[in-house]
Coordinates of C-alpha atoms and ligand atoms in Angstrom, one line a residue:
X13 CA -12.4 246.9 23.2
X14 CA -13.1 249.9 20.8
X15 CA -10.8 248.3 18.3
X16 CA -12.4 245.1 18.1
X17 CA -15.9 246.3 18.0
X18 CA -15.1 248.6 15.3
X19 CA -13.5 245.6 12.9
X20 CA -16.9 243.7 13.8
X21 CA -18.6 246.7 12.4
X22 CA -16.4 246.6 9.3
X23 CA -16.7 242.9 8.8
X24 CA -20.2 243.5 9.5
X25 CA -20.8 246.4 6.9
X26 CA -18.5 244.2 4.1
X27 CA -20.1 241.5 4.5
X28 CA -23.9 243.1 3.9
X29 CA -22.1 244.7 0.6
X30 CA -21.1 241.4 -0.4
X31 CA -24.7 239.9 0.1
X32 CA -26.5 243.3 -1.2
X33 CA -24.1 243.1 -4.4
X34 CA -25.1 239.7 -5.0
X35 CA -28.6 239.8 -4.5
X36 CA -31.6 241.9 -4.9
X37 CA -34.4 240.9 -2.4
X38 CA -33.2 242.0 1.3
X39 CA -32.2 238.9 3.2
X40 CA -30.1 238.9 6.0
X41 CA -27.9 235.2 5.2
X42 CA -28.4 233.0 2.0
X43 CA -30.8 230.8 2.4
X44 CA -29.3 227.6 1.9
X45 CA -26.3 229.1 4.6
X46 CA -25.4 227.1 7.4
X47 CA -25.8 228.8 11.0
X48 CA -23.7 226.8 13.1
X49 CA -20.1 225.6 12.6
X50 CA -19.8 221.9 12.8
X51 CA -23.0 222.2 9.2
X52 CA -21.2 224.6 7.6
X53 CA -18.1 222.6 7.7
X54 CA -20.1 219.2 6.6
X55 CA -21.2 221.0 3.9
X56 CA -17.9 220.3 2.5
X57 CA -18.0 216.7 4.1
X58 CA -15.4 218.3 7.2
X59 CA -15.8 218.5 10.7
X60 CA -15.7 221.2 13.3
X61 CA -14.8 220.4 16.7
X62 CA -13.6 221.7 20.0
X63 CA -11.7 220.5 23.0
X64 CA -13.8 220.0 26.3
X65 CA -13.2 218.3 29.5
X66 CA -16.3 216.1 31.3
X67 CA -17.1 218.2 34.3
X68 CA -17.5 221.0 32.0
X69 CA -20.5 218.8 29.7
X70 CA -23.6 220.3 32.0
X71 CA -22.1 223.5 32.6
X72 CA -23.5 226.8 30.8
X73 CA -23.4 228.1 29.3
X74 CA -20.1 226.0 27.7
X75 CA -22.3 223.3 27.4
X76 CA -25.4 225.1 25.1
X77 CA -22.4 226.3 22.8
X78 CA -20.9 223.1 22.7
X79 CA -23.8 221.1 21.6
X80 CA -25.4 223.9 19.1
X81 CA -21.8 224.7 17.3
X82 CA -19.7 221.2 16.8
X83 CA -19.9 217.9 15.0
X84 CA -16.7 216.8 16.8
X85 CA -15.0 216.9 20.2
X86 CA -12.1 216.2 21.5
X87 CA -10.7 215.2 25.3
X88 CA -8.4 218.3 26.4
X89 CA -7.1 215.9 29.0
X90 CA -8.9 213.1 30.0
X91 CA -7.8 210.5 27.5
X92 CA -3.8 211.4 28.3
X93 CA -1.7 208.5 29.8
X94 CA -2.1 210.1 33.6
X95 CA -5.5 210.1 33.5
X96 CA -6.2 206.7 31.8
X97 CA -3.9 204.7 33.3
X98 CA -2.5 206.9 36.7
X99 CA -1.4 203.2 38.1
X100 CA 0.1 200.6 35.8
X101 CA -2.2 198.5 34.3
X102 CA -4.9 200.1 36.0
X103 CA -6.9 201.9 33.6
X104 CA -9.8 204.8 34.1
X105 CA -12.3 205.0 31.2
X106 CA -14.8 206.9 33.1
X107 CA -14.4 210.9 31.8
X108 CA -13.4 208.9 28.6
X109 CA -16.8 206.9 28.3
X110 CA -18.7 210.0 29.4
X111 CA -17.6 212.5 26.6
X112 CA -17.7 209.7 24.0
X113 CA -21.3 208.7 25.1
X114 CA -22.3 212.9 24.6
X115 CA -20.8 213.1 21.7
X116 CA -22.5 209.8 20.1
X117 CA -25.7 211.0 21.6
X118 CA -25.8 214.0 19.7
X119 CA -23.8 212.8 16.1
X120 CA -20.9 214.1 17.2
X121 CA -17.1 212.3 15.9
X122 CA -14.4 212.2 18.6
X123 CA -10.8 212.4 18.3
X124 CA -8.5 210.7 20.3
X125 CA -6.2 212.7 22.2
X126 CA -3.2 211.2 23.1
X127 CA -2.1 207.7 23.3
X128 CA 2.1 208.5 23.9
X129 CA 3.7 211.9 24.5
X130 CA 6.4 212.9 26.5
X131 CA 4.3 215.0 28.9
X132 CA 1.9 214.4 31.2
X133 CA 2.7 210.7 31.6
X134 CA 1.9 209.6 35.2
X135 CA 4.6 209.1 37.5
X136 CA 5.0 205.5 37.2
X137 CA 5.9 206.1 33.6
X138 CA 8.1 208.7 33.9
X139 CA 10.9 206.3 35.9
X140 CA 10.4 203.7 33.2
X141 CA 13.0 203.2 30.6
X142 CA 14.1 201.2 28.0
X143 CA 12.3 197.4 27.7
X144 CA 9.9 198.7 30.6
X145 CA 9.0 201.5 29.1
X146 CA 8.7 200.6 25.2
X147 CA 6.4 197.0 26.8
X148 CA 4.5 199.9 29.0
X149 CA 3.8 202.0 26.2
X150 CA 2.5 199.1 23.8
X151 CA 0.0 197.6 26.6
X152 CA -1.1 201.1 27.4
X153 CA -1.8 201.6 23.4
X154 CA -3.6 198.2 23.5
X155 CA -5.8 198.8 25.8
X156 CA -6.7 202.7 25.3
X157 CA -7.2 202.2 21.8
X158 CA -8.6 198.6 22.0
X159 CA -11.4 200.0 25.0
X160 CA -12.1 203.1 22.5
X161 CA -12.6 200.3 19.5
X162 CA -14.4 201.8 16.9
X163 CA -15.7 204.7 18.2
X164 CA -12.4 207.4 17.4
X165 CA -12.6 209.4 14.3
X166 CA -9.4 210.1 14.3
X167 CA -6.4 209.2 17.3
X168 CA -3.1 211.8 17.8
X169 CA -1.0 208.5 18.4
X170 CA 2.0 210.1 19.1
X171 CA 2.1 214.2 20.4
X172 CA 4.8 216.4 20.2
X173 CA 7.8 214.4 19.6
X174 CA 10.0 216.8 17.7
X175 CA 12.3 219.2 18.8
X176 CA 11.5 222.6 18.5
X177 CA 14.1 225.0 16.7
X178 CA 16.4 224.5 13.4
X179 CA 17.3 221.2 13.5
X180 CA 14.5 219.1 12.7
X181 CA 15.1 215.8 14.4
X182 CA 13.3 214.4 17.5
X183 CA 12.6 215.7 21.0
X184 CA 15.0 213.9 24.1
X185 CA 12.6 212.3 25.8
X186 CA 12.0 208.7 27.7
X187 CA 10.2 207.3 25.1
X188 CA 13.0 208.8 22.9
X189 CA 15.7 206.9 24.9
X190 CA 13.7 203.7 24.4
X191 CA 15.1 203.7 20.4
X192 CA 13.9 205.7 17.2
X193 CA 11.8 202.9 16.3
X194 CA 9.3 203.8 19.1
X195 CA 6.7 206.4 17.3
X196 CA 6.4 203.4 14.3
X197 CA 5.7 201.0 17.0
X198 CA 3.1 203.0 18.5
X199 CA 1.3 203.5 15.2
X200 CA 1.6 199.6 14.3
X201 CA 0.0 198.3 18.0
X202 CA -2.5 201.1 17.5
X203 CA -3.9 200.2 13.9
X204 CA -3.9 196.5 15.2
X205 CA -5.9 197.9 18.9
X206 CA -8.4 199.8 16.8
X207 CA -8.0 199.2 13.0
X208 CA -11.2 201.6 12.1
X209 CA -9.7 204.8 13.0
X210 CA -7.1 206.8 11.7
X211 CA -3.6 207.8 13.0
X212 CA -2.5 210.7 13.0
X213 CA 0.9 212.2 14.0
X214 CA 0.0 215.8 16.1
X215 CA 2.8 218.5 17.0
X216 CA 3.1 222.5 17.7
X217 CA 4.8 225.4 15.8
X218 CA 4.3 223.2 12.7
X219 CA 2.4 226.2 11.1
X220 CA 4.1 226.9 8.2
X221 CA 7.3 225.1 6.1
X222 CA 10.0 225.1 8.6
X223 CA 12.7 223.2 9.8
X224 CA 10.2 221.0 12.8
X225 CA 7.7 220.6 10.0
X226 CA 10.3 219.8 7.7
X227 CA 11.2 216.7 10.3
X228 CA 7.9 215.8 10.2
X229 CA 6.9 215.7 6.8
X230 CA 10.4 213.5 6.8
X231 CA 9.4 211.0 8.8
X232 CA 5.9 210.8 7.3
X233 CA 7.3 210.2 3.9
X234 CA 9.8 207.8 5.6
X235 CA 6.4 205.9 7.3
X236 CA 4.6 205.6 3.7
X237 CA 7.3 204.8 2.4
X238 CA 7.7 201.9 4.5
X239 CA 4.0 201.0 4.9
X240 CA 3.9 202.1 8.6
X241 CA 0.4 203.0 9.3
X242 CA -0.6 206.7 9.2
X243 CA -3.5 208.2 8.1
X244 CA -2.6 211.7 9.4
X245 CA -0.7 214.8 10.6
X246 CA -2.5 217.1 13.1
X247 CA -1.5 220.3 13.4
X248 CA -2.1 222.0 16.9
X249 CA -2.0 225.8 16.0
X250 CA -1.9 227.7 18.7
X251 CA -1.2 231.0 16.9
X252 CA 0.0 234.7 17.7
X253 CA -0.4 237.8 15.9
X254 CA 0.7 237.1 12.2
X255 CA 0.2 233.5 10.0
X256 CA 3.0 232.3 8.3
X257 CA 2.7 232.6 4.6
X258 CA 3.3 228.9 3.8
X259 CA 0.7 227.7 6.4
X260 CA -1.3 226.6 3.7
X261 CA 1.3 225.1 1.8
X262 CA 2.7 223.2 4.5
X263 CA -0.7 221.7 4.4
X264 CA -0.9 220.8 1.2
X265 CA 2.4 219.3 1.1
X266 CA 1.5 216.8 3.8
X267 CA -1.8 216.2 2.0
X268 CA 0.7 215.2 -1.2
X269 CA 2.3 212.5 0.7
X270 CA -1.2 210.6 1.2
X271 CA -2.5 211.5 4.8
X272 CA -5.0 213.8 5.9
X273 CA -4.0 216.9 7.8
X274 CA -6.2 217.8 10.1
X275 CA -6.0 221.4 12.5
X276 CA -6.0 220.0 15.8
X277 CA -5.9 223.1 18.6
X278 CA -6.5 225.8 16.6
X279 CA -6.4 229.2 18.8
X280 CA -5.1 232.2 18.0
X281 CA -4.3 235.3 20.7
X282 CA -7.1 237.8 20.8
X283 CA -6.1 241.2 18.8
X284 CA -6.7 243.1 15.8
X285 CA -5.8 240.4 14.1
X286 CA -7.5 237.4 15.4
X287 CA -10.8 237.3 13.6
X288 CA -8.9 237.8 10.4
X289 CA -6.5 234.9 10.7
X290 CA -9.2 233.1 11.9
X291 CA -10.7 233.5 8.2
X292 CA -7.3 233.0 6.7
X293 CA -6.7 229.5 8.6
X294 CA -10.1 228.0 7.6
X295 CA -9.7 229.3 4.1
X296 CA -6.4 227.3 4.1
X297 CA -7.7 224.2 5.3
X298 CA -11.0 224.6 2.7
X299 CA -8.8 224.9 -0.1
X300 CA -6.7 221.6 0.4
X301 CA -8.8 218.6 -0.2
X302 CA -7.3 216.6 2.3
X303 CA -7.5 218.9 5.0
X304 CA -10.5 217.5 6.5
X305 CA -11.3 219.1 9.6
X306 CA -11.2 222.1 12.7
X307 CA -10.8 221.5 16.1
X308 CA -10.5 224.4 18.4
X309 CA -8.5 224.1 21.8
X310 CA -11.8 225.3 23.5
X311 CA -15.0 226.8 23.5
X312 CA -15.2 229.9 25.9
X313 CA -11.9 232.0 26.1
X314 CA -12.1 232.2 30.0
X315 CA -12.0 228.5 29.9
X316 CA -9.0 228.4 27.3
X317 CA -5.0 227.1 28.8
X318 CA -3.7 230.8 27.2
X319 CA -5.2 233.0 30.4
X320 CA -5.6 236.1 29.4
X321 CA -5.2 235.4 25.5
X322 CA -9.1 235.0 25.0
X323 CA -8.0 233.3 21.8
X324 CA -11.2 231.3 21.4
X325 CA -14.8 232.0 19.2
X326 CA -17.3 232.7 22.1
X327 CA -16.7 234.7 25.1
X328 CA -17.5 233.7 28.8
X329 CA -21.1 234.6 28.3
X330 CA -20.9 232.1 25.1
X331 CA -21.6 235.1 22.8
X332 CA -20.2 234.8 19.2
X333 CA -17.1 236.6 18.7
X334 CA -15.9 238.4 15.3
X335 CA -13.9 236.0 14.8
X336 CA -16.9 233.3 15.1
X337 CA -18.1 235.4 12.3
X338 CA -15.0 235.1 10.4
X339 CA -15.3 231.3 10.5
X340 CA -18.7 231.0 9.7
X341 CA -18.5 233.1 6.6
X342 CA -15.2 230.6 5.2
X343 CA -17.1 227.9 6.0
X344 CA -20.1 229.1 4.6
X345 CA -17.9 229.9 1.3
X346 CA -17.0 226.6 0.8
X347 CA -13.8 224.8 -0.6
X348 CA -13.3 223.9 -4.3
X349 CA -12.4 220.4 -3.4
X350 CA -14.3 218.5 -1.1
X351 CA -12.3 215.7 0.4
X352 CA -12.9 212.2 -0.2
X353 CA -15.6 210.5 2.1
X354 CA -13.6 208.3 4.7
X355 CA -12.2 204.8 3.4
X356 CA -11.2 202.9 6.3
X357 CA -7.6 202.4 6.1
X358 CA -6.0 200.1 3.5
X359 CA -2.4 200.4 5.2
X360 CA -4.2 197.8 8.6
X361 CA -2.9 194.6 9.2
X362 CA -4.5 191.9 6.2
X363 CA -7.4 190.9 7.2
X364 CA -8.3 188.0 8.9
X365 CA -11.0 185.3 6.9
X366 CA -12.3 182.3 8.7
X367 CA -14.9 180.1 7.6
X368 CA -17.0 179.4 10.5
X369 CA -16.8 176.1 11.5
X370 CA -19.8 173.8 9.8
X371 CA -20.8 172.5 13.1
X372 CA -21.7 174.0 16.4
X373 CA -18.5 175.1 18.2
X374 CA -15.5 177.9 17.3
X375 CA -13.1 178.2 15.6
X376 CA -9.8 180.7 15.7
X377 CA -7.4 183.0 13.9
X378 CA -4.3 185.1 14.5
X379 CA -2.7 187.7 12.8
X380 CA 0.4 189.6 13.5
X381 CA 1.4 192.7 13.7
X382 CA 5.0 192.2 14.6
X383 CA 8.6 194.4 14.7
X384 CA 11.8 193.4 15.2
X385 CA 11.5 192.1 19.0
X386 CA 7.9 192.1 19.2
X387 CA 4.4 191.3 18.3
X388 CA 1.1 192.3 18.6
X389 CA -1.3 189.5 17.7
X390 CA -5.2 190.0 17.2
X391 CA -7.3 186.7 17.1
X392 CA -10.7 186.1 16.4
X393 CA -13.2 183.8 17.1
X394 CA -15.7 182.8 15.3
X395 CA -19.0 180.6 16.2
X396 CA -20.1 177.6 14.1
X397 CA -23.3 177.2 13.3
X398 CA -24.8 177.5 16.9
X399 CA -24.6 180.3 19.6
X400 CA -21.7 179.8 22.1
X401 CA -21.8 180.9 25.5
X402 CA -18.0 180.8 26.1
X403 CA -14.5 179.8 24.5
X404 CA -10.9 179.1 25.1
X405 CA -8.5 179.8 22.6
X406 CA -5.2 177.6 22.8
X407 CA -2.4 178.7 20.5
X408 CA 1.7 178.2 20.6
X409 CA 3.9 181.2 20.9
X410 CA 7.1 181.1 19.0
X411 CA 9.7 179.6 21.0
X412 CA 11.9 182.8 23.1
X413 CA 8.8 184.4 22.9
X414 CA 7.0 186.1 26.2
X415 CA 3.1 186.7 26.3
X416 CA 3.1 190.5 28.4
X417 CA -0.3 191.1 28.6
X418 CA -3.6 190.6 26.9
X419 CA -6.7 192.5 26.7
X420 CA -10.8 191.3 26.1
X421 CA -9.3 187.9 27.5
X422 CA -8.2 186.2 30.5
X423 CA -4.7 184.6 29.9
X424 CA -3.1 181.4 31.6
X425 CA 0.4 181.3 30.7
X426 CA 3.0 183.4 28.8
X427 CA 5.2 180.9 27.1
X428 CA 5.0 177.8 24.6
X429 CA 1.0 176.6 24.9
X430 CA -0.9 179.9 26.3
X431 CA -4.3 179.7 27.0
X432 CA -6.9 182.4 26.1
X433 CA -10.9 182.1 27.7
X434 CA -13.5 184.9 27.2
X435 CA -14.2 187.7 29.6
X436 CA -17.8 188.8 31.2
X437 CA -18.5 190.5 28.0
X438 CA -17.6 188.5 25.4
X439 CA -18.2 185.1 25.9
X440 CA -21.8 184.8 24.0
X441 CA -21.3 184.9 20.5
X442 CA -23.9 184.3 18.1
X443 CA -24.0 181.5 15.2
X444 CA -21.3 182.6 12.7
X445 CA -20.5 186.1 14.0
X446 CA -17.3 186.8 15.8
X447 CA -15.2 188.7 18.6
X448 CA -11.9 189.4 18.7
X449 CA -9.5 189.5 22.1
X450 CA -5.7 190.3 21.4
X451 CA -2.3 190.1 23.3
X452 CA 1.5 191.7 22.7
X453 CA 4.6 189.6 23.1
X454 CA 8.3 189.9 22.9
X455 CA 10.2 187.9 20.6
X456 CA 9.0 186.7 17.1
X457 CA 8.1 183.7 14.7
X458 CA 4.9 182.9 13.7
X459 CA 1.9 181.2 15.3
X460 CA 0.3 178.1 13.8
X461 CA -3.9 177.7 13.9
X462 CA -4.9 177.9 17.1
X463 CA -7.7 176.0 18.4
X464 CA -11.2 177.0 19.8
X465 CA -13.3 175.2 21.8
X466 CA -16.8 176.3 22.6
X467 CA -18.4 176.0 26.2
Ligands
G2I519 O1 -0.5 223.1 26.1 C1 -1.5 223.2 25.2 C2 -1.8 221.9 24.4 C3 -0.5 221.6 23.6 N1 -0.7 220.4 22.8 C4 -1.1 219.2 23.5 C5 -2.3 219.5 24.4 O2 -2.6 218.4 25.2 C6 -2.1 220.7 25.3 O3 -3.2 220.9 26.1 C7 -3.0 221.4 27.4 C8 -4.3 221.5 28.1 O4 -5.0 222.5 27.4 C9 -4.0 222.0 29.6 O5 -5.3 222.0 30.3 O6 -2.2 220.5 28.1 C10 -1.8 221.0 29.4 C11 -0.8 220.1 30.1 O7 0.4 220.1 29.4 C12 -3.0 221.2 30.3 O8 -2.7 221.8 31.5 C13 -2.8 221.0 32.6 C14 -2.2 221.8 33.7 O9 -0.9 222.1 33.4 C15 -2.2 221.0 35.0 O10 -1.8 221.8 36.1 C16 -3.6 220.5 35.2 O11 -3.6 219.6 36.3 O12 -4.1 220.6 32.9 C17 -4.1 219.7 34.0 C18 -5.5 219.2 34.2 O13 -6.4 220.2 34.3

């Protein structure tokens, strides 16, 4: 206790010299400084965010900090596979929908936090395997990311699937055992479920060059290479006593490759040392252009998954911590090199372009997103010159292949002529606009125009 309020009192006292050096009226912060975290970090076009849970939204005074501090939040574990989908094909959007509806309320950006990871998969998941398992993961991509449409800054497609130690290769898991193939498959049915946010790739003890980052960065190279869609690597950060003296070259190097990096859970174990590496971590992330954002694993250490490590900004009574202060001063600093403002991805399936139909009526679309025994297809319809109140799609699937499940349509059939009519919300469409429904497969080939007729 002494300890730490004595290094406030330094950082305190340096920081007034700073200021008094640099200024001669007495002012207490720069003007133009920003007082909360999530505008000091937009100053540089970034975003500060924290991990939260739904139940804790009204509860203070977590939720006072929450709202006044961060321009971002993040599910800690409501949008994982057990809670989204605890029964297959059963799917609960509720805690989902509620943070996502706060955060749009106030401005906030959400990331997406997890589509497929080893852990926390319900139980009907874990005693899938192979075909099961790989078809199970794709649908439960689909219709996560396809509910979520649009409104996720940012998803951690795939968590924590490398191994930890010197090796460098991938973590034994089910999804493992389903073939290597499986992390580019996830990132290919989630660009196609939701094409407007960007994937990132998220894992732990990736805080510096070693040999798990060094996998990583591998198999990220290996994916631009390739022109499987990623957009960027998250890394978790949940830090001890010391930082690794290539943490911020291990994020520049990912930036090199093309993708953002992004810190996903940053906290770091209360000590002497945890306000200062606070500073050091958001210094790193300032100074790389394509680091483009904070989130912290929490907002009040009692409420943090590390009991006892109070490795968060604000304590249980929400007050600022030193290493709040720490932040905020980085932030304030600024980086030389703001990053780019967001493009939407350019590595999405092509995009689709249909006329509308001169007429009344609808016409329809497909595109693929396919892998070798498998396809995700999107189609879109499109209303003519008039209003529809409904539509039914009718397209051909290649021959061999299976229609497994669909999402924003109901679906008669699964082979040859399938059959594809409009859901509750998503029949009207108005003259010339569009909707879009999808549906995965196995097998391959291509699909010739389908047809639309209006009702
Ligand atoms: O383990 C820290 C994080 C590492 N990276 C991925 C993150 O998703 C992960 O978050 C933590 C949550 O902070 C914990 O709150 O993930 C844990 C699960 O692996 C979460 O803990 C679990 C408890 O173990 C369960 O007993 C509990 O039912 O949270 C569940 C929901 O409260």
């Amino acid at each position: 206790m002494r300890k730490t309020r004595s290094i406030h009192l330094i950082v305190a006292a340096s920081a007034t010299m700073v200021m008094a050096a640099g200024m001669a009226a007495i002012v207490s912060t720069p003007a133009n400084a920003a007082t909360t975290l999530g505008a000091a970090a937009a100053e540089s076009g970034r975003y500060f965010g924290a991990a939260t849970n739904s139940f804790m939204l009204n509860r203070q005074p977590h939720a006072t900090v929450l709202n006044r501090e961060f321009n971002s939040i993040v599910a800690e574990n409501e949008m994982k596979w057990y809670h989204t989908e605890p029964n297959q094909n059963q799917f609960n959007f509720t805690a989902g929908d509620q943070l996502i509806a706060h955060a749009r309320a106030r401005g906030m950006t959400v990331r997406g936090h997890t589509l497929v990871w080893h852990a926390q998969q319900p139980a009907w998941a874990q005693n899938l395997s192979g075909t099961a398992l790989r078809n199970a993961m794709i649908n439960h991509i689909n219709r996560v990311a396809g509910h979520w449409r649009g409104q996720i800054h940012s998803w951690d497609v795939v968590n924590e699937a490398f191994a930890d130690g010197s090796g460098g290769g991938r973590r034994d898991s089910n999804l493992q055992r389903t073939g290597n193939d499986w992390i580019e498959v996830a990132f290919r049915t989630a660009r196609a479920a939701d094409p407007s946010a960007k994937l990132c790739y998220n894992d732990y003890n990736t805080d510096g060059v070693n040999a798990k980052s060094t996998g990583i960065y591998n198999m990220v190279r290996d994916f631009k290479a390739r022109g499987v869609p990623i957009d960027c690597v998250g890394l978790q950060s949940h830090l001890g006593t010391t930082l690794d003296p290539t943490y911020q070259q291990n994020i520049q190097r990912f930036a090199d490759l093309g993708v953002d990096v992004q810190i996903t859970e940053l906290d770091i174990m209360q000590g002497s040392n945890q306000a200062n590496m606070y500073g050091q971590v958001t210094r790193a992330c300032l100074a790389v252009a394509r680091c483009t954002g904070i989130t912290v694993w929490g907002v009040l250490d009692p409420d943090s998954w590390r009991t006892g490590a109070n490795p968060l900004l604000f304590d249980g009574n929400g007050n600022k911590k030193p290493a709040y202060d720490a932040v905020l001063n980085a932030l304030n600093a600024g980086g030389n090199n703001p990053p780019p403002t967001t493009a939407p991805p350019t590595t999405g399936p092509p995009p689709i372009t249909t006329p509308p139909p001169s007429g009344g009526g609808c016409s329809a679309s497909v595109s693929l997103n396919s892998w070798n025994g498998g396809f995700v297809a999107t189609v879109r319809v499109t209303a003519g010159s008039s209003a529809i109140n409904g539509w039914r799609v009718r397209l051909t699937v290649p021959s061999g292949a299976t229609v497994t499940g669909a999402w924003n349509a109901n679906r008669s059939g699964n082979t040859g002529a399938v059959d594809f009519t409009n859901v509750d919300y998503n029949g009207r469409v108005a003259a010339g606009q569009s909707t879009e429904f999808g549906f995965q497969a196995t097998g391959n080939g291509s699909i010739p125009a389908p047809s639309c007729t209006a009702s």
